[in-house]
Structures are given as structure tokens and as C-alpha cells.
Short mmCIF file of C-alpha atoms and ligand atoms in Angstrom, two decimals:
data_model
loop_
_atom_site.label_atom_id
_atom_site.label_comp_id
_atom_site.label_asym_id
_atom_site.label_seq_id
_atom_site.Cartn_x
_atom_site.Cartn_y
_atom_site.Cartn_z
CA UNK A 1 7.39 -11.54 -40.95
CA UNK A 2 10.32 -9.34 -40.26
CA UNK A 3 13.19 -9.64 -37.33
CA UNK A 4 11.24 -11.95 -34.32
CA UNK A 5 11.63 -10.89 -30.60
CA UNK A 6 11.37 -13.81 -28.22
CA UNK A 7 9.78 -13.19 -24.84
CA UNK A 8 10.11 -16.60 -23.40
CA UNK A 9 11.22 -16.84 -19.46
CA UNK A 10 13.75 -20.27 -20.60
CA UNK A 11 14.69 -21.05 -22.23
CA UNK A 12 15.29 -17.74 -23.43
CA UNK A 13 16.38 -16.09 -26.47
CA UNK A 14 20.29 -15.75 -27.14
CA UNK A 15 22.57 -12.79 -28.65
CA UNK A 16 22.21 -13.44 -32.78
CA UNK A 17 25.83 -12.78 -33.24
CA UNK A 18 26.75 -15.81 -31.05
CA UNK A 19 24.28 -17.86 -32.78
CA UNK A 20 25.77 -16.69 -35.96
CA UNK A 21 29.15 -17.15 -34.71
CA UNK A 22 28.23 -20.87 -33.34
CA UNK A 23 26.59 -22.01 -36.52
CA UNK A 24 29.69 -20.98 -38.51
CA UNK A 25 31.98 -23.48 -36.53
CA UNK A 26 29.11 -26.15 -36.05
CA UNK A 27 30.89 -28.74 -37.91
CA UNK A 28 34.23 -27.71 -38.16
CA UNK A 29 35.34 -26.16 -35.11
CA UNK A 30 38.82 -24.00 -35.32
CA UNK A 31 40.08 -26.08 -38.04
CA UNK A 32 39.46 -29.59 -35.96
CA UNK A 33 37.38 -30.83 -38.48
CA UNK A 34 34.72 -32.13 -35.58
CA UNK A 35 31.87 -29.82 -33.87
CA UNK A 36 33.25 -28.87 -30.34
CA UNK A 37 30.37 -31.12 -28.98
CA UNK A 38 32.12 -34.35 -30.66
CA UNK A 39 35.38 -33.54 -29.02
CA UNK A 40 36.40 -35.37 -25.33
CA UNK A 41 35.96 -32.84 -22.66
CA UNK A 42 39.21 -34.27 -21.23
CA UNK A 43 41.20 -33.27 -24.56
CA UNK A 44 43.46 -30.45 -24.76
CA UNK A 45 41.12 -27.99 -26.98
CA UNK A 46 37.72 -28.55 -24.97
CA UNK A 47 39.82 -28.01 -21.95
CA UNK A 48 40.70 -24.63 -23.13
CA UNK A 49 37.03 -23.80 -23.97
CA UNK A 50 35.89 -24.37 -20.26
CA UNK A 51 38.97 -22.84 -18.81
CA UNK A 52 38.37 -19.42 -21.26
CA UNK A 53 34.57 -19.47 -20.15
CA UNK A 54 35.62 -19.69 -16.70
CA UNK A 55 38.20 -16.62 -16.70
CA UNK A 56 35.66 -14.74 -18.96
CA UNK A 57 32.94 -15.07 -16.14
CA UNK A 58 35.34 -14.60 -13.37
CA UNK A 59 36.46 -11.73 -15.04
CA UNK A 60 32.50 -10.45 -15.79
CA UNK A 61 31.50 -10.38 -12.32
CA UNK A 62 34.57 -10.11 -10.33
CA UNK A 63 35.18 -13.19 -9.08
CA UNK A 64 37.30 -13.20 -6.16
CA UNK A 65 40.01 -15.98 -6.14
CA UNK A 66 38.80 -17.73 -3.23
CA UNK A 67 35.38 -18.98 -4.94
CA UNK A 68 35.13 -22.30 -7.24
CA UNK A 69 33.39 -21.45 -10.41
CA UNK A 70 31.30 -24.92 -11.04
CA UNK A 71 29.40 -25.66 -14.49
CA UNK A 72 27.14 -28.61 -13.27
CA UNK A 73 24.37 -30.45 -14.91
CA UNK A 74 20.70 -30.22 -13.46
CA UNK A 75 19.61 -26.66 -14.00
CA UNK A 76 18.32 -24.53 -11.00
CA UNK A 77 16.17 -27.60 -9.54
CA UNK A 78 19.24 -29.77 -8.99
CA UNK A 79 20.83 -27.13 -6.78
CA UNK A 80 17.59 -27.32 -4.95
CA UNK A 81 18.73 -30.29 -3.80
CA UNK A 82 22.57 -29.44 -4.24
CA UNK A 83 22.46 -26.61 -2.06
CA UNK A 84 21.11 -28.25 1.25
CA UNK A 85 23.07 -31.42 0.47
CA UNK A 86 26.28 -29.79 0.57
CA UNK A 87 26.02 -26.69 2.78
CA UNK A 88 23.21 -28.03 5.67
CA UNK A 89 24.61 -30.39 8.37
CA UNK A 90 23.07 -32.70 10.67
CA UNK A 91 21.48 -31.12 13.32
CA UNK A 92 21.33 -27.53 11.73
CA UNK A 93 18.59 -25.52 10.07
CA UNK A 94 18.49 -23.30 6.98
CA UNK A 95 16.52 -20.10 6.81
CA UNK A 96 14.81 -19.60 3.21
CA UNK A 97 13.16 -16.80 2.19
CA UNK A 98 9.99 -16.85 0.41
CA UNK A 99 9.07 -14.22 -2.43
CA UNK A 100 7.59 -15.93 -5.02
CA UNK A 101 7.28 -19.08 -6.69
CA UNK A 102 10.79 -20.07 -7.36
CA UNK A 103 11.88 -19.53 -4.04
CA UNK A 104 8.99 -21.44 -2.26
CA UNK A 105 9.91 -24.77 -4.54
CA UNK A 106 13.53 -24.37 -3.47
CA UNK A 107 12.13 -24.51 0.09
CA UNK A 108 10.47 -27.34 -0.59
CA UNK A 109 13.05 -29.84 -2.15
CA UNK A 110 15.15 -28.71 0.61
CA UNK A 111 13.11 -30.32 3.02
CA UNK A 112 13.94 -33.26 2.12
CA UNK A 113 16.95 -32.88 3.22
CA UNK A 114 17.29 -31.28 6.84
CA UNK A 115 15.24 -29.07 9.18
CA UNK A 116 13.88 -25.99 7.05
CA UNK A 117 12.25 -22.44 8.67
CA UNK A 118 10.46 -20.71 5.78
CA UNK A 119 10.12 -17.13 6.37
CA UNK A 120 7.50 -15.12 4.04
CA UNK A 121 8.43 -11.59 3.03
CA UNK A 122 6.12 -10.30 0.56
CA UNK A 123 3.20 -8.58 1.48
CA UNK A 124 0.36 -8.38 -1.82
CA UNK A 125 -2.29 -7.62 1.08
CA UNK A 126 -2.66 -3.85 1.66
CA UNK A 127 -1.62 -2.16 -1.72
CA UNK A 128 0.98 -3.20 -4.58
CA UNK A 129 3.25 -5.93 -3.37
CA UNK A 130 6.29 -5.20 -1.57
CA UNK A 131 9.19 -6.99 0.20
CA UNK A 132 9.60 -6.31 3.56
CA UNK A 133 13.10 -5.10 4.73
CA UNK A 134 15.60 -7.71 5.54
CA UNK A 135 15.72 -6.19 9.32
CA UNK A 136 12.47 -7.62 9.72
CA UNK A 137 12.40 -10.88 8.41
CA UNK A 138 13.36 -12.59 12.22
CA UNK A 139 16.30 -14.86 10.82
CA UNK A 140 17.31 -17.06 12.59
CA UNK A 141 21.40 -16.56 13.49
CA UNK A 142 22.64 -20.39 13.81
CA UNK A 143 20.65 -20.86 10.66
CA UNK A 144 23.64 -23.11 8.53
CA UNK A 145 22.49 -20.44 5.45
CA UNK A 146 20.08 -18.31 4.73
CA UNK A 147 19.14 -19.04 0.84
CA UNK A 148 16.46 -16.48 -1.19
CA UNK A 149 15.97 -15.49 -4.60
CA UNK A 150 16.85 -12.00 -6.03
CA UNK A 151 14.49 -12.20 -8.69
CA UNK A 152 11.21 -14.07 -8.86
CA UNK A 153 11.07 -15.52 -12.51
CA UNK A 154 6.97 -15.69 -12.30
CA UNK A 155 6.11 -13.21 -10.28
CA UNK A 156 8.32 -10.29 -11.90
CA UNK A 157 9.73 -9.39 -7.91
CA UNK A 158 13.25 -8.27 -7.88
CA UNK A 159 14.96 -7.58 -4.33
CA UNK A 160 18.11 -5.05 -5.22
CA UNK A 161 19.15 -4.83 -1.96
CA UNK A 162 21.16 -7.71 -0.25
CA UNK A 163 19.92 -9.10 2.61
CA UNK A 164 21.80 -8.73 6.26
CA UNK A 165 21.98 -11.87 7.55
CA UNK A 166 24.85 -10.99 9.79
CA UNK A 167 27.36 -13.19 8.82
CA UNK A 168 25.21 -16.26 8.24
CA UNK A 169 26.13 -17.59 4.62
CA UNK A 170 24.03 -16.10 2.04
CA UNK A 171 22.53 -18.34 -0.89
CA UNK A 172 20.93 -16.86 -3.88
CA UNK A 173 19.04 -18.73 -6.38
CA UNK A 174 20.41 -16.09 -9.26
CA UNK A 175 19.11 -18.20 -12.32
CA UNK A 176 17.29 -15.37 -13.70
CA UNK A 177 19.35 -12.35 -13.03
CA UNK A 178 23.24 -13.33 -13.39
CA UNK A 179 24.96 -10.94 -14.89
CA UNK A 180 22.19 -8.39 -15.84
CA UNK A 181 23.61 -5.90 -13.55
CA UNK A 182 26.45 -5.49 -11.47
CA UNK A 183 26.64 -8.02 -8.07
CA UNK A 184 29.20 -7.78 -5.25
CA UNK A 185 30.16 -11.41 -5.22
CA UNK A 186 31.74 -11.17 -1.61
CA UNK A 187 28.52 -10.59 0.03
CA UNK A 188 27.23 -13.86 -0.94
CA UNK A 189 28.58 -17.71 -0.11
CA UNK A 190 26.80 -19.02 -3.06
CA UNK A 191 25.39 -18.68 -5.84
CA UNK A 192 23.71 -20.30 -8.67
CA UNK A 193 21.74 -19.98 -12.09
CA UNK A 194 20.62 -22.20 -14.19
CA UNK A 195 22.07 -21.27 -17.65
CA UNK A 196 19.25 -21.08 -19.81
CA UNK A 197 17.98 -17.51 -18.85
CA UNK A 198 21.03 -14.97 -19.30
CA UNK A 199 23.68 -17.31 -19.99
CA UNK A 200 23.17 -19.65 -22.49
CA UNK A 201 21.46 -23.18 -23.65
CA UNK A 202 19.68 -25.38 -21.15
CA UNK A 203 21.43 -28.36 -19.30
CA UNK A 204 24.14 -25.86 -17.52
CA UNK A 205 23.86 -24.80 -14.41
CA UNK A 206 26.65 -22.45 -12.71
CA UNK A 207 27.72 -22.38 -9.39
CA UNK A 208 29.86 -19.95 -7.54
CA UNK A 209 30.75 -20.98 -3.92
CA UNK A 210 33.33 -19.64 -1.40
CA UNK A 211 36.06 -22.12 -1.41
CA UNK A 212 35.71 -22.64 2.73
CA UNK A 213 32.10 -23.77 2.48
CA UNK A 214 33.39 -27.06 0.67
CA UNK A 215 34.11 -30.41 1.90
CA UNK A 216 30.93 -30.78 4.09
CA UNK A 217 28.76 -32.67 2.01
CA UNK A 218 26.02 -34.57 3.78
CA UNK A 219 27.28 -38.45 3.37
CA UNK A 220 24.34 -39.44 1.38
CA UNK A 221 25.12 -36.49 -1.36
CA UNK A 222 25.47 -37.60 -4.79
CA UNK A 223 29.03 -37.52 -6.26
CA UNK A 224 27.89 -35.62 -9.29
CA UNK A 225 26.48 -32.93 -7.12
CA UNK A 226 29.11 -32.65 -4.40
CA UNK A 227 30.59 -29.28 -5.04
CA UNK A 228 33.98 -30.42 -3.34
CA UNK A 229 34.20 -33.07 -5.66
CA UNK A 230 33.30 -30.83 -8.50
CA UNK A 231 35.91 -28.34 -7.70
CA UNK A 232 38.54 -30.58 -7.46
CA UNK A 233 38.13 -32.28 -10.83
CA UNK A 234 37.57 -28.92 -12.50
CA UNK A 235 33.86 -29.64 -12.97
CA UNK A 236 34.60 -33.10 -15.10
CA UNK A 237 34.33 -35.48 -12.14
CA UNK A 238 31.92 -37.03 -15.33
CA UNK A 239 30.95 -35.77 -18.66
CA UNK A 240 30.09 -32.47 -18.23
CA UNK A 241 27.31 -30.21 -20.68
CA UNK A 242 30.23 -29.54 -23.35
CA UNK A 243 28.41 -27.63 -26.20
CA UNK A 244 26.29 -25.83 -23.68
CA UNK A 245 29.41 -24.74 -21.49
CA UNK A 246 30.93 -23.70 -24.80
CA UNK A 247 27.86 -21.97 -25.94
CA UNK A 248 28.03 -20.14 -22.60
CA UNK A 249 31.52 -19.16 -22.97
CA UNK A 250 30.71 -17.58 -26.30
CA UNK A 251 28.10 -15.61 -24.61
CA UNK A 252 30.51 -14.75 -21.79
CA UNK A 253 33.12 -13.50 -25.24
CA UNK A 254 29.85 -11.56 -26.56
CA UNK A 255 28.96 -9.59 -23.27
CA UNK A 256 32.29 -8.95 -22.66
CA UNK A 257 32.09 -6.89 -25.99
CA UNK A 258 29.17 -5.29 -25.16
CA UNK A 259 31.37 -3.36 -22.29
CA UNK A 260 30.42 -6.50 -19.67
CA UNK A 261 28.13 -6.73 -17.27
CA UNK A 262 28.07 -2.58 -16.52
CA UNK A 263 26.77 -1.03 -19.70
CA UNK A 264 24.61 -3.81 -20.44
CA UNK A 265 22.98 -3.20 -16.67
CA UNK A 266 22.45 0.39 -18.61
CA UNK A 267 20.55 -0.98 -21.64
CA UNK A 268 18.18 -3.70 -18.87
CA UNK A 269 17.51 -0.17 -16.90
CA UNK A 270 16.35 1.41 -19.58
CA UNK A 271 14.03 -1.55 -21.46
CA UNK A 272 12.50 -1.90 -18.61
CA UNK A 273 11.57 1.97 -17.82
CA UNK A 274 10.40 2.13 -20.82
CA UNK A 275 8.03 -1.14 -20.66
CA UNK A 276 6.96 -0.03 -17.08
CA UNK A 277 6.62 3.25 -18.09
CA UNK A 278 4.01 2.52 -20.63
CA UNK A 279 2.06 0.22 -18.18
CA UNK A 280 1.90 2.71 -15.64
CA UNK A 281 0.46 5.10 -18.17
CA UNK A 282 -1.71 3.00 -19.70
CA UNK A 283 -5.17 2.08 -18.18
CA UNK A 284 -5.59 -0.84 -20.78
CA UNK A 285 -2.60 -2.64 -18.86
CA UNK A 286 -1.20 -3.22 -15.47
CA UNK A 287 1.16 -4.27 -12.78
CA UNK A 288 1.12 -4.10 -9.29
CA UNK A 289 4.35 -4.57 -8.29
CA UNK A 290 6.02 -1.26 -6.01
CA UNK A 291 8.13 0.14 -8.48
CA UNK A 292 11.27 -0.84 -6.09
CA UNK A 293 10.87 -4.69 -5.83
CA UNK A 294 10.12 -4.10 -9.96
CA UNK A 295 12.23 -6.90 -11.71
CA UNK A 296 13.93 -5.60 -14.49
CA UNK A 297 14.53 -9.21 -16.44
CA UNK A 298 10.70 -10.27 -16.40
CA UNK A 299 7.85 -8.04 -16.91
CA UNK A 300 4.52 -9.53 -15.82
CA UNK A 301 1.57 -7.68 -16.66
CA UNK A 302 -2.60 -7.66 -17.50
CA UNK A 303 -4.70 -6.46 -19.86
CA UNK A 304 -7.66 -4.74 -17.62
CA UNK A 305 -9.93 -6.58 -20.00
CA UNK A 306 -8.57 -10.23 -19.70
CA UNK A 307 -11.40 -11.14 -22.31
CA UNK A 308 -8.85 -10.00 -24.92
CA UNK A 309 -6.13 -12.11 -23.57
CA UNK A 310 -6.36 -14.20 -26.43
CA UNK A 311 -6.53 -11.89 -29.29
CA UNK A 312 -3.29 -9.65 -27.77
CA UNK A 313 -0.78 -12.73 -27.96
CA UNK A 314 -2.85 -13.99 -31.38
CA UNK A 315 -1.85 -10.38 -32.64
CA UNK A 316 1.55 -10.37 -30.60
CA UNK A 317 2.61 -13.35 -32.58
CA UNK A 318 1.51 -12.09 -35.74
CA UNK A 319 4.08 -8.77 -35.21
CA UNK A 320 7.06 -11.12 -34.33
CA UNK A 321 6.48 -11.45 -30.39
CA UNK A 322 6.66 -14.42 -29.13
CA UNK A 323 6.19 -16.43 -26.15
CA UNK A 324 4.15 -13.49 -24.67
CA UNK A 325 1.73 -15.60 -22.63
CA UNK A 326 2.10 -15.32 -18.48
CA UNK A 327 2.58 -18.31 -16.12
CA UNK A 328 -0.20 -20.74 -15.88
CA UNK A 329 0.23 -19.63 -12.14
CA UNK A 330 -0.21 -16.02 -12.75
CA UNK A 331 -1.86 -15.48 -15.80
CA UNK A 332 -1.57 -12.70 -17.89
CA UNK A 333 1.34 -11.57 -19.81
CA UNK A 334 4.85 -11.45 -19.09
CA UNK A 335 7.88 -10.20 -21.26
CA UNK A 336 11.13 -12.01 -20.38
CA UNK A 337 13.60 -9.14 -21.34
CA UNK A 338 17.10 -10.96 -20.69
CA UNK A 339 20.56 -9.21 -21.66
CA UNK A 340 20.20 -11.00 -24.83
CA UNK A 341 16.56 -8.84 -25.93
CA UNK A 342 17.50 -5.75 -27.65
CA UNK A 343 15.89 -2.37 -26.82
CA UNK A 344 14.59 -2.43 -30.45
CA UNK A 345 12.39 -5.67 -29.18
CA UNK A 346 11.12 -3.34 -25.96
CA UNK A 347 10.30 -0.73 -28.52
CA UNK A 348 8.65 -3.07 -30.48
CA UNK A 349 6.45 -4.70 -28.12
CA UNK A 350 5.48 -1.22 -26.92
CA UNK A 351 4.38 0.31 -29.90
CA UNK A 352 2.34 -2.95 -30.58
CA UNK A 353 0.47 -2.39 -27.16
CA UNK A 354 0.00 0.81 -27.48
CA UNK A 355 -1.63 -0.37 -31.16
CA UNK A 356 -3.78 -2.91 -29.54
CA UNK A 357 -5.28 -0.61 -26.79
CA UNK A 358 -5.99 1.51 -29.23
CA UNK A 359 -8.33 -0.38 -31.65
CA UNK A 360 -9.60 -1.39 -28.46
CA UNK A 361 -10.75 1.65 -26.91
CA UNK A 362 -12.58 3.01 -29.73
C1 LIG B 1 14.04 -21.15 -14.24
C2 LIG B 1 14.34 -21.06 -12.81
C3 LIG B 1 14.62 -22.19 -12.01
C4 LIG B 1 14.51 -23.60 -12.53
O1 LIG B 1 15.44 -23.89 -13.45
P1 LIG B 1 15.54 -25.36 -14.11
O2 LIG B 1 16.82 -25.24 -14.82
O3 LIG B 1 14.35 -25.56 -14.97
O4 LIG B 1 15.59 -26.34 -13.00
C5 LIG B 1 14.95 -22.00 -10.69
N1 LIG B 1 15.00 -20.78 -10.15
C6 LIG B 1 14.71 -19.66 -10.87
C7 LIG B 1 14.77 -18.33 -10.22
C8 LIG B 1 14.38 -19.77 -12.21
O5 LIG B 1 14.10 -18.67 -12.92
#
């Protein structure tokens, strides 16, 4: 077997060169003579890792100065919790917007915490699915935050367009698209992703929340995910993901290389056209997703035969593509195409499929 493309939604495949890179200082970082994850995050070198991965990141998406940048433990699920925690008082309620899987089970955890209106928005009813426009989704405007997510991990929904929600703090459960393509952090209070998509190894999580949103932290909320306390202690109110954080920083160094966040939004555009544009012109396989809402990180789609589901990823993995198989919610197939997959993995996958429906339609 030849190079390997991994498809997998998370973790997910990283850049080679920062593996390469990391693997070169495993043991000995910069002359230390100890890996970076044996060093205390409170010493003077670790410190500069995490303050360099910060200002990389800041510097990536254009950061405004008045947002904490927080590298947390508990992946996407603990701000399920963290979010309503810190940002829903007593007595308020939280609009959340449901699109898809991911969004749905951050509605649920969150009702564990205060009073929660779910609002659907995706209509798979009439034709392919669609979201509906954010002037029609009825929120609600004392809502304490509205919170949704961009792109649906599963279901392979991406909503480009940023809600209105009139000035009503806007939450975004980004784990899947960070950094893919260009954001405008301003429009949003918060955000979060769990690292192990576009950013790095699991057991990260990154938050970015406007600095006047801290400090009103439901009194049960657990130190370790109070983002007040977590900004104020720099992230290291305890012993914060090192290696990940500096894995993460090294794929901050690696993107920024690449010509950041802009030209790599350039090579996403155009693996995905050309993985859509072979479904769409292919009657062996298909989505249904309106080619607006189309996410351009995770590619779900079906073989019009599903008796051959089996042989296509048995072959898949035989060619060096992995981790092809859909969620056991959805079925199918889905390619996770993250910043890290090169175009030359789209281009392979495509000329496999087009291989496969060929021997097939004899
Ligand atoms: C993967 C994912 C999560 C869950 O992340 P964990 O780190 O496993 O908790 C949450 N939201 C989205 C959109 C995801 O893609």
C-alpha cells in the first residue's frame, strides 16, 4: 500500500509535516532533553508554547483583543455543559437551534441546566434538505443566547450565513469547521471546537468568548469549566492538555505556512466541488443536501445500491481510504475532508469511485 488518506470525522487525520516535525522533538524537545509533555505547564518553556499557540490562532482568525482565547479539557461535550453553565442565568432562557445531530445533543445537556426553547430549522420534507433563513426561525429576543452549529458533523449541513439574532449573543458549536474558511469573529459571543477535527489531537477543546460575557457563572459551575476562572489563570487554573495544546500550536505554525486560514479556505472549496461534483454526476452515488447548506468539511453520501456498501469500503480500504464508513445514525458513506486532507486524497477517493461504479455497472 502506497500514501493512506484518512477519512475519519475525529479524530481526524493531521498535516504529515507536523507529525514529522513532532516526532523529531518527541524526546528531546529544543535541546531540553525531556518531551514537551514531561515538562510543568507552569515552567518558563511550556509557557511559551501555549502563549505562541495562542498569538498564532489569534492571529489566524483575527481575534479581536477583547475575547479570551481558552484551551480547556472536555472536548465539544463539556462545553455542552460549559456553555449554559456560564452564559444562562437564573430565570432566563436560551434559544438553540436544531440542524442536525450535534446540535440537538447540545440542546439536550443544556437542559439540565436552565429553561431551553429548541427551534428546528431544517426541512428534509419536500425536496433536498435545506435550512430555513434565520428571519424565520421566531427567536426569541430576551433569549440569554442563541447557540447553533455551523456545520453538522453527521449530517454533512453547513449554514454559511450567520444568523441575525439581533443583538442576542451568538454561540456556535464550531468543532468541525474552525478555521477551514474565513469567520468574522465579532459577530459571534462564543465560540468553541473541540480540537480533534481541524486543530489537532483529542482532549483540547478551544474556546473563544467576548471578554464581557465572563464572570456570570451559574454558582453550581465547576471551577475547571468556569471560563472567568479560566481566563484569569491563563487556562492553567489546573493541569491543562500540554502535548495536545502544543500539538495544536504546531498545527496553528503549519497553517500559518500554508498562507492561513484564506488560501487553505481555497483548497476546502475546491475538494469539495470536486467530490460533490462527481456525486451529482454520478447515478451510482448520492446526496441530498441543497447545494447551499452543502458542508464543505464532511461529505456524506450513498451508494444507490446500499447492497454494495460493504464491498466499496472493503475495496476503499484496500486503495488507502480509510475510515470511509457513515454514521451509525445515517448510514452510508461520509468523507471527513478537514484542512489537514490533501486534494491528492479527494482525487484519490474519486477516481476510486468512479472505478467501483464502473465494475459495477457492467
Ligand atoms: C465531534 C463534535 C462534537 C463532540 O466532540 P467531543 O470532543 O467528542 O465531545 C461536538 N460538536 C460537533 C459539531 C462535533 O463535530
Amino acid at each position: 500500500m502506497s500514501q493512506v488518506f484518512n477519512f475519519c470525522a475525529g479524530p481526524a487525520m493531521l498535516p504529515q509535516a507536523v507529525m514529522k516535525k513532532a516526532q523529531a522533538e518527541f524526546i528531546n524537545w529544543q535541546g531540553t532533553g525531556s518531551s514537551v509533555m514531561e515538562l510543568s505547564h507552569r515552567s518558563k518553556e511550556f509557557k511559551a508554547v501555549a502563549a505562541k499557540a495562542e498569538a498564532d490562532l489569534r492571529d489566524l482568525m483575527s481575534i479581536p483583543d477583547n475575547y479570551s482565547v481558552l484551551f480547556c479539557h472536555g472536548g465539544g461535550r463539556g462545553q455542552f455543559s460549559a456553555v449554559p453553565l456560564n452564559l444562562l442565568p437564573e430565570g432566563k432562557s436560551a434559544d438553540y437551534i436544531i440542524s442536525g445531530s450535534w446540535s440537538k445533543a447540545a440542546a439536550v445537556e443544556a437542559e439540565r441546566y436552565g429553561d431551553i426553547n429548541r427551534i428546528n430549522v431544517v426541512n428534509d420534507v419536500d425536496s433536498d434538505t435545506y435550512v430555513l433563513p434565520s428571519e424565520e426561525w421566531g427567536l426569541n429576543p430576551d433569549a440569554a443566547f442563541v447557540h447553533y452549529c455551523p456545520n453538522e458533523t453527521v449530517d454533512g449541513i453547513e449554514m454559511f450565513d450567520i444568523p441575525q439574532t439581533n443583538g442576542v449573543p451568538l454561540v456556535a458549536d464550531m468543532s468541525s469547521t474552525i478555521l477551514s474558511h474565513e469567520i468574522d469573529v465579532e459577530k459571534f459571543a462564543l465560540i468553541y471546537a473541540g480540537a480533534q477535527k481541524n486543530i489537532g489531537p483529542s482532549g483540547l477543546t478551544i474556546v473563544i468568548v467576548r471578554n464581557d460575557l465572563l464572570g456570570n457563572a451559574q454558582p453550581t459551575t465547576p471551577s475547571i469549566m468556569n471560563y472567568q476562572v479560566l481566563a484569569k489563570s491563563d487556562s492553567m487554573y489546573n493541569t491543562p492538555p500540554t502535548y495536545a495544546w502544543y500539538l495544536a500550536g504546531l498545527v496553528f505554525e503549519w497553517l500559518k505556512e500554508a498562507g492561513g486560514v484564506k488560501e487553505i479556505s481555497k483548497v476546502n472549496k475546491q475538494k469539495a466541488e470536486l467530490l460533490y461534483g462527481y456525486i451529482d454526476n454520478s447515478e451510482f452515488y448520492q446526496n441530498h443536501i441543497e447545494p447551499k447548506f452543502r458542508s464543505l468539511m464532511n461529505v456524506p453520501f450513498w451508494l444507490t445500491d446500499e447492497s454494495l456498501n460493504a464491498e466499496f469500503l472493503e475495496q476503499a480500504e484496500a486503495h488507502g481510504l480509510m475510515a470511509l464508513e457513515g454514521h451509525r445514525n445515517v448510514g452510508g458513506m461520509r468523507a471527513s475532508i478537514y484542512n489537514a486532507m490533501p486534494l491528492l486524497g479527494i482525487e484519490t477517493l474519486v477516481a476510486f469511485m468512479k472505478d467501483f461504479s464502473a465494475k459495477h455497472c457492467q
